[in-house]
PDB file of N, CA and C in Angstrom:
ATOM      1  N   MET W 174     -21.587  -5.903  -1.926  1.00 69.00           N
ATOM      2  CA  MET W 174     -20.328  -5.140  -1.866  1.00 69.00           C
ATOM      3  C   MET W 174     -20.397  -4.001  -2.892  1.00 69.00           C
ATOM      4  N   GLU W 175     -20.015  -2.826  -2.456  1.00 95.00           N
ATOM      5  CA  GLU W 175     -19.988  -1.682  -3.361  1.00 95.00           C
ATOM      6  C   GLU W 175     -18.954  -1.916  -4.464  1.00 95.00           C
ATOM      7  N   THR W 176     -19.202  -1.352  -5.617  1.00 97.00           N
ATOM      8  CA  THR W 176     -18.315  -1.560  -6.765  1.00 97.00           C
ATOM      9  C   THR W 176     -16.892  -1.113  -6.463  1.00 97.00           C
ATOM     10  N   ILE W 177     -16.733   0.052  -5.823  1.00 96.00           N
ATOM     11  CA  ILE W 177     -15.378   0.550  -5.520  1.00 96.00           C
ATOM     12  C   ILE W 177     -14.665  -0.407  -4.571  1.00 96.00           C
ATOM     13  N   GLU W 178     -15.410  -0.945  -3.597  1.00 97.00           N
ATOM     14  CA  GLU W 178     -14.809  -1.919  -2.675  1.00 97.00           C
ATOM     15  C   GLU W 178     -14.383  -3.180  -3.422  1.00 97.00           C
ATOM     16  N   LYS W 179     -15.198  -3.594  -4.377  1.00 97.00           N
ATOM     17  CA  LYS W 179     -14.877  -4.775  -5.187  1.00 97.00           C
ATOM     18  C   LYS W 179     -13.602  -4.524  -5.997  1.00 97.00           C
ATOM     19  N   ILE W 180     -13.493  -3.345  -6.592  1.00 98.00           N
ATOM     20  CA  ILE W 180     -12.297  -2.983  -7.367  1.00 98.00           C
ATOM     21  C   ILE W 180     -11.065  -2.987  -6.465  1.00 98.00           C
ATOM     22  N   LYS W 181     -11.171  -2.333  -5.306  1.00 98.00           N
ATOM     23  CA  LYS W 181     -10.034  -2.290  -4.370  1.00 98.00           C
ATOM     24  C   LYS W 181      -9.609  -3.691  -3.972  1.00 98.00           C
ATOM     25  N   SER W 182     -10.581  -4.543  -3.706  1.00 97.00           N
ATOM     26  CA  SER W 182     -10.300  -5.916  -3.304  1.00 97.00           C
ATOM     27  C   SER W 182      -9.595  -6.681  -4.430  1.00 97.00           C
ATOM     28  N   GLN W 183     -10.063  -6.518  -5.651  1.00 98.00           N
ATOM     29  CA  GLN W 183      -9.431  -7.195  -6.798  1.00 98.00           C
ATOM     30  C   GLN W 183      -7.979  -6.747  -6.957  1.00 98.00           C
ATOM     31  N   ILE W 184      -7.752  -5.446  -6.813  1.00 98.00           N
ATOM     32  CA  ILE W 184      -6.404  -4.903  -6.983  1.00 98.00           C
ATOM     33  C   ILE W 184      -5.485  -5.401  -5.864  1.00 98.00           C
ATOM     34  N   GLU W 185      -6.016  -5.463  -4.631  1.00 97.00           N
ATOM     35  CA  GLU W 185      -5.211  -5.930  -3.491  1.00 97.00           C
ATOM     36  C   GLU W 185      -4.886  -7.419  -3.599  1.00 97.00           C
ATOM     37  N   GLN W 186      -5.829  -8.207  -4.088  1.00 97.00           N
ATOM     38  CA  GLN W 186      -5.665  -9.664  -4.098  1.00 97.00           C
ATOM     39  C   GLN W 186      -4.880 -10.182  -5.304  1.00 97.00           C
ATOM     40  N   ASN W 187      -4.717  -9.360  -6.316  1.00 97.00           N
ATOM     41  CA  ASN W 187      -4.046  -9.794  -7.547  1.00 97.00           C
ATOM     42  C   ASN W 187      -2.870  -8.884  -7.856  1.00 97.00           C
ATOM     43  N   PRO W 188      -1.641  -9.360  -7.591  1.00 97.00           N
ATOM     44  CA  PRO W 188      -0.470  -8.509  -7.802  1.00 97.00           C
ATOM     45  C   PRO W 188      -0.325  -8.029  -9.248  1.00 97.00           C
ATOM     46  N   ILE W 189      -0.790  -8.842 -10.201  1.00 98.00           N
ATOM     47  CA  ILE W 189      -0.741  -8.454 -11.615  1.00 98.00           C
ATOM     48  C   ILE W 189      -2.157  -8.628 -12.146  1.00 98.00           C
ATOM     49  N   LEU W 190      -2.797  -7.516 -12.459  1.00 98.00           N
ATOM     50  CA  LEU W 190      -4.216  -7.532 -12.817  1.00 98.00           C
ATOM     51  C   LEU W 190      -4.459  -6.663 -14.041  1.00 98.00           C
ATOM     52  N   LEU W 191      -5.143  -7.245 -15.023  1.00 98.00           N
ATOM     53  CA  LEU W 191      -5.487  -6.515 -16.237  1.00 98.00           C
ATOM     54  C   LEU W 191      -7.002  -6.393 -16.328  1.00 98.00           C
ATOM     55  N   TYR W 192      -7.488  -5.158 -16.327  1.00 98.00           N
ATOM     56  CA  TYR W 192      -8.891  -4.905 -16.633  1.00 98.00           C
ATOM     57  C   TYR W 192      -8.967  -4.748 -18.136  1.00 98.00           C
ATOM     58  N   MET W 193      -9.759  -5.602 -18.779  1.00 98.00           N
ATOM     59  CA  MET W 193      -9.759  -5.615 -20.237  1.00 98.00           C
ATOM     60  C   MET W 193     -11.146  -5.943 -20.775  1.00 98.00           C
ATOM     61  N   LYS W 194     -11.293  -5.795 -22.087  1.00 98.00           N
ATOM     62  CA  LYS W 194     -12.521  -6.198 -22.761  1.00 98.00           C
ATOM     63  C   LYS W 194     -12.301  -7.608 -23.302  1.00 98.00           C
ATOM     64  N   GLY W 195     -13.071  -8.557 -22.761  1.00 98.00           N
ATOM     65  CA  GLY W 195     -12.903  -9.946 -23.142  1.00 98.00           C
ATOM     66  C   GLY W 195     -11.922 -10.637 -22.211  1.00 98.00           C
ATOM     67  N   SER W 196     -11.274 -11.686 -22.726  1.00 97.00           N
ATOM     68  CA  SER W 196     -10.298 -12.440 -21.942  1.00 97.00           C
ATOM     69  C   SER W 196      -9.001 -12.518 -22.737  1.00 97.00           C
ATOM     70  N   PRO W 197      -7.887 -12.887 -22.080  1.00 97.00           N
ATOM     71  CA  PRO W 197      -6.626 -12.979 -22.816  1.00 97.00           C
ATOM     72  C   PRO W 197      -6.711 -13.919 -24.022  1.00 97.00           C
ATOM     73  N   LYS W 198      -7.482 -14.992 -23.903  1.00 96.00           N
ATOM     74  CA  LYS W 198      -7.605 -15.932 -25.019  1.00 96.00           C
ATOM     75  C   LYS W 198      -8.630 -15.478 -26.056  1.00 96.00           C
ATOM     76  N   LEU W 199      -9.598 -14.685 -25.615  1.00 97.00           N
ATOM     77  CA  LEU W 199     -10.631 -14.177 -26.518  1.00 97.00           C
ATOM     78  C   LEU W 199     -10.869 -12.693 -26.270  1.00 97.00           C
ATOM     79  N   PRO W 200      -9.890 -11.854 -26.583  1.00 97.00           N
ATOM     80  CA  PRO W 200     -10.076 -10.415 -26.344  1.00 97.00           C
ATOM     81  C   PRO W 200     -11.148  -9.844 -27.263  1.00 97.00           C
ATOM     82  N   SER W 201     -11.840  -8.837 -26.772  1.00 97.00           N
ATOM     83  CA  SER W 201     -12.931  -8.229 -27.530  1.00 97.00           C
ATOM     84  C   SER W 201     -12.552  -6.875 -28.120  1.00 97.00           C
ATOM     85  N   CYS W 202     -11.298  -6.475 -27.968  1.00 96.00           N
ATOM     86  CA  CYS W 202     -10.854  -5.251 -28.644  1.00 96.00           C
ATOM     87  C   CYS W 202      -9.352  -5.345 -28.904  1.00 96.00           C
ATOM     88  N   GLY W 203      -8.901  -4.628 -29.890  1.00 98.00           N
ATOM     89  CA  GLY W 203      -7.497  -4.695 -30.287  1.00 98.00           C
ATOM     90  C   GLY W 203      -6.542  -4.243 -29.199  1.00 98.00           C
ATOM     91  N   PHE W 204      -6.920  -3.216 -28.449  1.00 98.00           N
ATOM     92  CA  PHE W 204      -6.037  -2.708 -27.395  1.00 98.00           C
ATOM     93  C   PHE W 204      -5.906  -3.730 -26.267  1.00 98.00           C
ATOM     94  N   SER W 205      -7.027  -4.341 -25.884  1.00 98.00           N
ATOM     95  CA  SER W 205      -6.982  -5.378 -24.853  1.00 98.00           C
ATOM     96  C   SER W 205      -6.162  -6.565 -25.342  1.00 98.00           C
ATOM     97  N   SER W 206      -6.293  -6.875 -26.616  1.00 98.00           N
ATOM     98  CA  SER W 206      -5.528  -7.978 -27.198  1.00 98.00           C
ATOM     99  C   SER W 206      -4.027  -7.713 -27.115  1.00 98.00           C
ATOM    100  N   GLN W 207      -3.610  -6.522 -27.515  1.00 98.00           N
ATOM    101  CA  GLN W 207      -2.183  -6.171 -27.470  1.00 98.00           C
ATOM    102  C   GLN W 207      -1.631  -6.227 -26.055  1.00 98.00           C
ATOM    103  N   ALA W 208      -2.364  -5.644 -25.109  1.00 98.00           N
ATOM    104  CA  ALA W 208      -1.899  -5.596 -23.719  1.00 98.00           C
ATOM    105  C   ALA W 208      -1.807  -7.004 -23.135  1.00 98.00           C
ATOM    106  N   SER W 209      -2.814  -7.841 -23.388  1.00 98.00           N
ATOM    107  CA  SER W 209      -2.788  -9.191 -22.822  1.00 98.00           C
ATOM    108  C   SER W 209      -1.705 -10.040 -23.485  1.00 98.00           C
ATOM    109  N   GLN W 210      -1.468  -9.843 -24.778  1.00 98.00           N
ATOM    110  CA  GLN W 210      -0.389 -10.568 -25.458  1.00 98.00           C
ATOM    111  C   GLN W 210       0.967 -10.210 -24.855  1.00 98.00           C
ATOM    112  N   ALA W 211       1.186  -8.920 -24.626  1.00 98.00           N
ATOM    113  CA  ALA W 211       2.457  -8.480 -24.031  1.00 98.00           C
ATOM    114  C   ALA W 211       2.629  -9.105 -22.652  1.00 98.00           C
ATOM    115  N   LEU W 212       1.556  -9.123 -21.856  1.00 98.00           N
ATOM    116  CA  LEU W 212       1.623  -9.719 -20.522  1.00 98.00           C
ATOM    117  C   LEU W 212       1.911 -11.215 -20.601  1.00 98.00           C
ATOM    118  N   MET W 213       1.244 -11.903 -21.521  1.00 98.00           N
ATOM    119  CA  MET W 213       1.464 -13.347 -21.652  1.00 98.00           C
ATOM    120  C   MET W 213       2.915 -13.643 -22.042  1.00 98.00           C
ATOM    121  N   GLN W 214       3.493 -12.775 -22.859  1.00 97.00           N
ATOM    122  CA  GLN W 214       4.879 -12.980 -23.279  1.00 97.00           C
ATOM    123  C   GLN W 214       5.869 -12.773 -22.140  1.00 97.00           C
ATOM    124  N   CYS W 215       5.421 -12.139 -21.061  1.00 98.00           N
ATOM    125  CA  CYS W 215       6.286 -11.976 -19.890  1.00 98.00           C
ATOM    126  C   CYS W 215       6.445 -13.294 -19.133  1.00 98.00           C
ATOM    127  N   GLY W 216       5.551 -14.237 -19.378  1.00 97.00           N
ATOM    128  CA  GLY W 216       5.706 -15.583 -18.842  1.00 97.00           C
ATOM    129  C   GLY W 216       5.274 -15.799 -17.401  1.00 97.00           C
ATOM    130  N   GLU W 217       4.558 -14.850 -16.825  1.00 96.00           N
ATOM    131  CA  GLU W 217       4.080 -15.007 -15.449  1.00 96.00           C
ATOM    132  C   GLU W 217       2.556 -15.022 -15.443  1.00 96.00           C
ATOM    133  N   LYS W 218       1.989 -15.636 -14.405  1.00 95.00           N
ATOM    134  CA  LYS W 218       0.534 -15.650 -14.288  1.00 95.00           C
ATOM    135  C   LYS W 218       0.038 -14.244 -13.974  1.00 95.00           C
ATOM    136  N   PHE W 219      -1.110 -13.926 -14.517  1.00 97.00           N
ATOM    137  CA  PHE W 219      -1.754 -12.657 -14.169  1.00 97.00           C
ATOM    138  C   PHE W 219      -3.259 -12.863 -14.154  1.00 97.00           C
ATOM    139  N   ALA W 220      -3.918 -12.044 -13.383  1.00 98.00           N
ATOM    140  CA  ALA W 220      -5.379 -12.092 -13.306  1.00 98.00           C
ATOM    141  C   ALA W 220      -5.951 -11.073 -14.284  1.00 98.00           C
ATOM    142  N   TYR W 221      -7.192 -11.312 -14.661  1.00 98.00           N
ATOM    143  CA  TYR W 221      -7.861 -10.326 -15.509  1.00 98.00           C
ATOM    144  C   TYR W 221      -9.324 -10.233 -15.106  1.00 98.00           C
ATOM    145  N   VAL W 222      -9.917  -9.100 -15.414  1.00 98.00           N
ATOM    146  CA  VAL W 222     -11.346  -8.890 -15.222  1.00 98.00           C
ATOM    147  C   VAL W 222     -11.902  -8.432 -16.558  1.00 98.00           C
ATOM    148  N   ASP W 223     -12.894  -9.161 -17.052  1.00 98.00           N
ATOM    149  CA  ASP W 223     -13.569  -8.791 -18.296  1.00 98.00           C
ATOM    150  C   ASP W 223     -14.603  -7.726 -17.960  1.00 98.00           C
ATOM    151  N   ILE W 224     -14.319  -6.491 -18.342  1.00 98.00           N
ATOM    152  CA  ILE W 224     -15.232  -5.399 -17.979  1.00 98.00           C
ATOM    153  C   ILE W 224     -16.548  -5.478 -18.753  1.00 98.00           C
ATOM    154  N   LEU W 225     -16.573  -6.224 -19.856  1.00 98.00           N
ATOM    155  CA  LEU W 225     -17.823  -6.382 -20.596  1.00 98.00           C
ATOM    156  C   LEU W 225     -18.811  -7.244 -19.802  1.00 98.00           C
ATOM    157  N   GLN W 226     -18.280  -8.137 -18.958  1.00 97.00           N
ATOM    158  CA  GLN W 226     -19.112  -8.975 -18.094  1.00 97.00           C
ATOM    159  C   GLN W 226     -19.413  -8.279 -16.763  1.00 97.00           C
ATOM    160  N   ASN W 227     -18.746  -7.161 -16.520  1.00 97.00           N
ATOM    161  CA  ASN W 227     -18.883  -6.435 -15.246  1.00 97.00           C
ATOM    162  C   ASN W 227     -19.163  -4.955 -15.516  1.00 97.00           C
ATOM    163  N   PRO W 228     -20.379  -4.638 -15.966  1.00 97.00           N
ATOM    164  CA  PRO W 228     -20.672  -3.237 -16.329  1.00 97.00           C
ATOM    165  C   PRO W 228     -20.502  -2.261 -15.170  1.00 97.00           C
ATOM    166  N   ASP W 229     -20.677  -2.745 -13.928  1.00 97.00           N
ATOM    167  CA  ASP W 229     -20.488  -1.862 -12.775  1.00 97.00           C
ATOM    168  C   ASP W 229     -19.027  -1.436 -12.678  1.00 97.00           C
ATOM    169  N   ILE W 230     -18.119  -2.373 -12.867  1.00 98.00           N
ATOM    170  CA  ILE W 230     -16.685  -2.042 -12.826  1.00 98.00           C
ATOM    171  C   ILE W 230     -16.328  -1.162 -14.015  1.00 98.00           C
ATOM    172  N   ARG W 231     -16.871  -1.488 -15.173  1.00 97.00           N
ATOM    173  CA  ARG W 231     -16.598  -0.683 -16.371  1.00 97.00           C
ATOM    174  C   ARG W 231     -17.005   0.771 -16.145  1.00 97.00           C
ATOM    175  N   ALA W 232     -18.106   0.975 -15.418  1.00 97.00           N
ATOM    176  CA  ALA W 232     -18.598   2.336 -15.168  1.00 97.00           C
ATOM    177  C   ALA W 232     -17.786   3.054 -14.094  1.00 97.00           C
ATOM    178  N   GLU W 233     -17.357   2.334 -13.056  1.00 97.00           N
ATOM    179  CA  GLU W 233     -16.734   2.966 -11.888  1.00 97.00           C
ATOM    180  C   GLU W 233     -15.213   3.085 -11.960  1.00 97.00           C
ATOM    181  N   LEU W 234     -14.541   2.109 -12.602  1.00 97.00           N
ATOM    182  CA  LEU W 234     -13.078   2.073 -12.563  1.00 97.00           C
ATOM    183  C   LEU W 234     -12.408   3.316 -13.154  1.00 97.00           C
ATOM    184  N   PRO W 235     -12.882   3.854 -14.285  1.00 97.00           N
ATOM    185  CA  PRO W 235     -12.199   5.053 -14.815  1.00 97.00           C
ATOM    186  C   PRO W 235     -12.098   6.192 -13.805  1.00 97.00           C
ATOM    187  N   ALA W 236     -13.147   6.420 -13.034  1.00 96.00           N
ATOM    188  CA  ALA W 236     -13.108   7.490 -12.031  1.00 96.00           C
ATOM    189  C   ALA W 236     -12.174   7.110 -10.880  1.00 96.00           C
ATOM    190  N   TYR W 237     -12.249   5.855 -10.434  1.00 97.00           N
ATOM    191  CA  TYR W 237     -11.390   5.399  -9.336  1.00 97.00           C
ATOM    192  C   TYR W 237      -9.915   5.489  -9.732  1.00 97.00           C
ATOM    193  N   ALA W 238      -9.614   5.056 -10.943  1.00 97.00           N
ATOM    194  CA  ALA W 238      -8.226   5.008 -11.402  1.00 97.00           C
ATOM    195  C   ALA W 238      -7.736   6.349 -11.946  1.00 97.00           C
ATOM    196  N   ASN W 239      -8.685   7.261 -12.201  1.00 97.00           N
ATOM    197  CA  ASN W 239      -8.356   8.509 -12.866  1.00 97.00           C
ATOM    198  C   ASN W 239      -7.712   8.217 -14.232  1.00 97.00           C
ATOM    199  N   TRP W 240      -8.252   7.203 -14.897  1.00 97.00           N
ATOM    200  CA  TRP W 240      -7.759   6.753 -16.207  1.00 97.00           C
ATOM    201  C   TRP W 240      -8.985   6.371 -17.018  1.00 97.00           C
ATOM    202  N   PRO W 241      -9.241   7.055 -18.138  1.00 96.00           N
ATOM    203  CA  PRO W 241     -10.549   6.921 -18.792  1.00 96.00           C
ATOM    204  C   PRO W 241     -10.757   5.672 -19.658  1.00 96.00           C
ATOM    205  N   THR W 242      -9.695   4.989 -20.031  1.00 96.00           N
ATOM    206  CA  THR W 242      -9.841   3.940 -21.045  1.00 96.00           C
ATOM    207  C   THR W 242      -9.460   2.560 -20.524  1.00 96.00           C
ATOM    208  N   PHE W 243      -9.790   1.561 -21.318  1.00 98.00           N
ATOM    209  CA  PHE W 243      -9.395   0.178 -21.061  1.00 98.00           C
ATOM    210  C   PHE W 243      -8.580  -0.314 -22.248  1.00 98.00           C
ATOM    211  N   PRO W 244      -7.664  -1.218 -22.049  1.00 98.00           N
ATOM    212  CA  PRO W 244      -7.364  -1.935 -20.812  1.00 98.00           C
ATOM    213  C   PRO W 244      -6.625  -1.066 -19.791  1.00 98.00           C
ATOM    214  N   GLN W 245      -6.617  -1.560 -18.544  1.00 98.00           N
ATOM    215  CA  GLN W 245      -5.830  -0.945 -17.475  1.00 98.00           C
ATOM    216  C   GLN W 245      -5.020  -2.053 -16.818  1.00 98.00           C
ATOM    217  N   LEU W 246      -3.709  -1.843 -16.750  1.00 98.00           N
ATOM    218  CA  LEU W 246      -2.844  -2.805 -16.078  1.00 98.00           C
ATOM    219  C   LEU W 246      -2.489  -2.274 -14.694  1.00 98.00           C
ATOM    220  N   TRP W 247      -2.750  -3.102 -13.681  1.00 98.00           N
ATOM    221  CA  TRP W 247      -2.410  -2.781 -12.295  1.00 98.00           C
ATOM    222  C   TRP W 247      -1.356  -3.771 -11.833  1.00 98.00           C
ATOM    223  N   VAL W 248      -0.263  -3.265 -11.295  1.00 98.00           N
ATOM    224  CA  VAL W 248       0.802  -4.125 -10.790  1.00 98.00           C
ATOM    225  C   VAL W 248       1.133  -3.683  -9.366  1.00 98.00           C
ATOM    226  N   ASP W 249       1.057  -4.624  -8.453  1.00 97.00           N
ATOM    227  CA  ASP W 249       1.397  -4.360  -7.047  1.00 97.00           C
ATOM    228  C   ASP W 249       0.598  -3.178  -6.499  1.00 97.00           C
ATOM    229  N   GLY W 250      -0.689  -3.131  -6.850  1.00 97.00           N
ATOM    230  CA  GLY W 250      -1.572  -2.099  -6.326  1.00 97.00           C
ATOM    231  C   GLY W 250      -1.485  -0.751  -6.998  1.00 97.00           C
ATOM    232  N   GLU W 251      -0.626  -0.632  -8.012  1.00 97.00           N
ATOM    233  CA  GLU W 251      -0.460   0.656  -8.703  1.00 97.00           C
ATOM    234  C   GLU W 251      -0.920   0.537 -10.153  1.00 97.00           C
ATOM    235  N   LEU W 252      -1.578   1.579 -10.640  1.00 98.00           N
ATOM    236  CA  LEU W 252      -1.953   1.616 -12.047  1.00 98.00           C
ATOM    237  C   LEU W 252      -0.709   1.859 -12.894  1.00 98.00           C
ATOM    238  N   VAL W 253      -0.406   0.934 -13.776  1.00 98.00           N
ATOM    239  CA  VAL W 253       0.726   1.102 -14.691  1.00 98.00           C
ATOM    240  C   VAL W 253       0.288   1.951 -15.879  1.00 98.00           C
ATOM    241  N   GLY W 254      -0.868   1.624 -16.441  1.00 98.00           N
ATOM    242  CA  GLY W 254      -1.389   2.403 -17.550  1.00 98.00           C
ATOM    243  C   GLY W 254      -2.195   1.547 -18.507  1.00 98.00           C
ATOM    244  N   GLY W 255      -2.420   2.108 -19.682  1.00 98.00           N
ATOM    245  CA  GLY W 255      -3.211   1.440 -20.704  1.00 98.00           C
ATOM    246  C   GLY W 255      -2.341   0.797 -21.766  1.00 98.00           C
ATOM    247  N   CYS W 256      -2.948   0.515 -22.884  1.00 98.00           N
ATOM    248  CA  CYS W 256      -2.284  -0.236 -23.952  1.00 98.00           C
ATOM    249  C   CYS W 256      -0.993   0.427 -24.428  1.00 98.00           C
ATOM    250  N   ASP W 257      -1.027   1.719 -24.714  1.00 98.00           N
ATOM    251  CA  ASP W 257       0.167   2.397 -25.250  1.00 98.00           C
ATOM    252  C   ASP W 257       1.338   2.304 -24.282  1.00 98.00           C
ATOM    253  N   ILE W 258       1.079   2.545 -23.009  1.00 98.00           N
ATOM    254  CA  ILE W 258       2.145   2.498 -22.001  1.00 98.00           C
ATOM    255  C   ILE W 258       2.659   1.080 -21.846  1.00 98.00           C
ATOM    256  N   VAL W 259       1.736   0.108 -21.792  1.00 98.00           N
ATOM    257  CA  VAL W 259       2.135  -1.300 -21.670  1.00 98.00           C
ATOM    258  C   VAL W 259       3.023  -1.696 -22.851  1.00 98.00           C
ATOM    259  N   MET W 260       2.635  -1.303 -24.056  1.00 98.00           N
ATOM    260  CA  MET W 260       3.406  -1.689 -25.248  1.00 98.00           C
ATOM    261  C   MET W 260       4.778  -0.996 -25.271  1.00 98.00           C
ATOM    262  N   GLU W 261       4.826   0.280 -24.879  1.00 98.00           N
ATOM    263  CA  GLU W 261       6.113   0.983 -24.812  1.00 98.00           C
ATOM    264  C   GLU W 261       7.036   0.310 -23.806  1.00 98.00           C
ATOM    265  N   MET W 262       6.485  -0.012 -22.628  1.00 98.00           N
ATOM    266  CA  MET W 262       7.296  -0.663 -21.591  1.00 98.00           C
ATOM    267  C   MET W 262       7.774  -2.033 -22.069  1.00 98.00           C
ATOM    268  N   PHE W 263       6.907  -2.750 -22.771  1.00 98.00           N
ATOM    269  CA  PHE W 263       7.267  -4.077 -23.276  1.00 98.00           C
ATOM    270  C   PHE W 263       8.418  -3.964 -24.279  1.00 98.00           C
ATOM    271  N   GLN W 264       8.320  -3.002 -25.185  1.00 98.00           N
ATOM    272  CA  GLN W 264       9.355  -2.831 -26.210  1.00 98.00           C
ATOM    273  C   GLN W 264      10.696  -2.427 -25.609  1.00 98.00           C
ATOM    274  N   ARG W 265      10.663  -1.734 -24.480  1.00 98.00           N
ATOM    275  CA  ARG W 265      11.914  -1.330 -23.818  1.00 98.00           C
ATOM    276  C   ARG W 265      12.420  -2.387 -22.840  1.00 98.00           C
ATOM    277  N   GLY W 266      11.632  -3.456 -22.630  1.00 98.00           N
ATOM    278  CA  GLY W 266      12.031  -4.499 -21.704  1.00 98.00           C
ATOM    279  C   GLY W 266      11.661  -4.198 -20.258  1.00 98.00           C
ATOM    280  N   GLU W 267      10.999  -3.067 -20.026  1.00 98.00           N
ATOM    281  CA  GLU W 267      10.652  -2.667 -18.662  1.00 98.00           C
ATOM    282  C   GLU W 267       9.480  -3.478 -18.117  1.00 98.00           C
ATOM    283  N   LEU W 268       8.532  -3.817 -18.991  1.00 98.00           N
ATOM    284  CA  LEU W 268       7.360  -4.563 -18.541  1.00 98.00           C
ATOM    285  C   LEU W 268       7.778  -5.951 -18.058  1.00 98.00           C
ATOM    286  N   GLN W 269       8.622  -6.621 -18.825  1.00 98.00           N
ATOM    287  CA  GLN W 269       9.076  -7.961 -18.451  1.00 98.00           C
ATOM    288  C   GLN W 269       9.737  -7.932 -17.074  1.00 98.00           C
ATOM    289  N   GLN W 270      10.582  -6.943 -16.852  1.00 98.00           N
ATOM    290  CA  GLN W 270      11.294  -6.816 -15.573  1.00 98.00           C
ATOM    291  C   GLN W 270      10.297  -6.569 -14.435  1.00 98.00           C
ATOM    292  N   LEU W 271       9.378  -5.642 -14.641  1.00 98.00           N
ATOM    293  CA  LEU W 271       8.375  -5.318 -13.622  1.00 98.00           C
ATOM    294  C   LEU W 271       7.528  -6.549 -13.284  1.00 98.00           C
ATOM    295  N   ILE W 272       7.080  -7.255 -14.303  1.00 98.00           N
ATOM    296  CA  ILE W 272       6.210  -8.416 -14.089  1.00 98.00           C
ATOM    297  C   ILE W 272       6.982  -9.532 -13.379  1.00 98.00           C
ATOM    298  N   LYS W 273       8.211  -9.796 -13.808  1.00 97.00           N
ATOM    299  CA  LYS W 273       9.021 -10.852 -13.178  1.00 97.00           C
ATOM    300  C   LYS W 273       9.318 -10.518 -11.716  1.00 97.00           C
ATOM    301  N   GLU W 274       9.695  -9.272 -11.453  1.00 97.00           N
ATOM    302  CA  GLU W 274       9.995  -8.857 -10.070  1.00 97.00           C
ATOM    303  C   GLU W 274       8.755  -8.966  -9.191  1.00 97.00           C
ATOM    304  N   THR W 275       7.613  -8.540  -9.708  1.00 97.00           N
ATOM    305  CA  THR W 275       6.380  -8.589  -8.930  1.00 97.00           C
ATOM    306  C   THR W 275       5.967 -10.037  -8.664  1.00 97.00           C
ATOM    307  N   ALA W 276       6.053 -10.879  -9.691  1.00 96.00           N
ATOM    308  CA  ALA W 276       5.703 -12.296  -9.516  1.00 96.00           C
ATOM    309  C   ALA W 276       6.629 -12.954  -8.503  1.00 96.00           C
ATOM    310  N   ALA W 277       7.920 -12.645  -8.564  1.00 95.00           N
ATOM    311  CA  ALA W 277       8.892 -13.233  -7.634  1.00 95.00           C
ATOM    312  C   ALA W 277       8.622 -12.764  -6.212  1.00 95.00           C
ATOM    313  N   LYS W 278       8.303 -11.489  -6.065  1.00 94.00           N
ATOM    314  CA  LYS W 278       8.025 -10.925  -4.733  1.00 94.00           C
ATOM    315  C   LYS W 278       6.846 -11.654  -4.084  1.00 94.00           C
ATOM    316  N   TYR W 279       5.789 -11.864  -4.854  1.00 91.00           N
ATOM    317  CA  TYR W 279       4.602 -12.506  -4.295  1.00 91.00           C
ATOM    318  C   TYR W 279       4.780 -14.013  -4.167  1.00 91.00           C
ATOM    319  N   ALA W 280       5.604 -14.617  -4.999  1.00 88.00           N
ATOM    320  CA  ALA W 280       5.873 -16.047  -4.891  1.00 88.00           C
ATOM    321  C   ALA W 280       6.604 -16.323  -3.569  1.00 88.00           C
ATOM    322  N   SER W 281       7.562 -15.466  -3.225  1.00 77.00           N
ATOM    323  CA  SER W 281       8.303 -15.680  -1.977  1.00 77.00           C
ATOM    324  C   SER W 281       7.408 -15.427  -0.761  1.00 77.00           C
ATOM    325  N   GLU W 282       6.431 -14.509  -0.881  1.00 70.00           N
ATOM    326  CA  GLU W 282       5.492 -14.286   0.218  1.00 70.00           C
ATOM    327  C   GLU W 282       4.581 -15.509   0.388  1.00 70.00           C
ATOM    328  N   ASP W 283       4.217 -16.146  -0.714  1.00 62.00           N
ATOM    329  CA  ASP W 283       3.365 -17.339  -0.631  1.00 62.00           C
ATOM    330  C   ASP W 283       4.060 -18.483   0.086  1.00 62.00           C
ATOM    331  N   GLU W 284       5.390 -18.568  -0.093  1.00 60.00           N
ATOM    332  CA  GLU W 284       6.138 -19.656   0.500  1.00 60.00           C
ATOM    333  C   GLU W 284       6.420 -19.425   1.980  1.00 60.00           C
ATOM    334  N   ALA W 285       6.394 -18.187   2.402  1.00 49.00           N
ATOM    335  CA  ALA W 285       6.728 -17.863   3.794  1.00 49.00           C
ATOM    336  C   ALA W 285       5.688 -18.373   4.767  1.00 49.00           C
TER     337      ALA W 285
END
């Protein structure tokens, strides 16, 4: 599978997806740590991809997303942004609302 196809598939299959360095429990950079902590505090499940374990995605995603840095938060197929945007949204309460609404939307689809 081509890397871009793999990225598209990951984004489609995971309503809340964080591309990060490391994992939420063992982040490998401060920005990834902050973003994953904010997401965990929202209280909903989310998927993540460790770009350090996936050099092909690390190389291709910035061009696909038109966003040069990591972490990258994708919600409902849309790029939300990186660490600064995630933290600003979290501080304003917008991230929690977005994550809860997205999780609820997909939870009801799972039950249907």
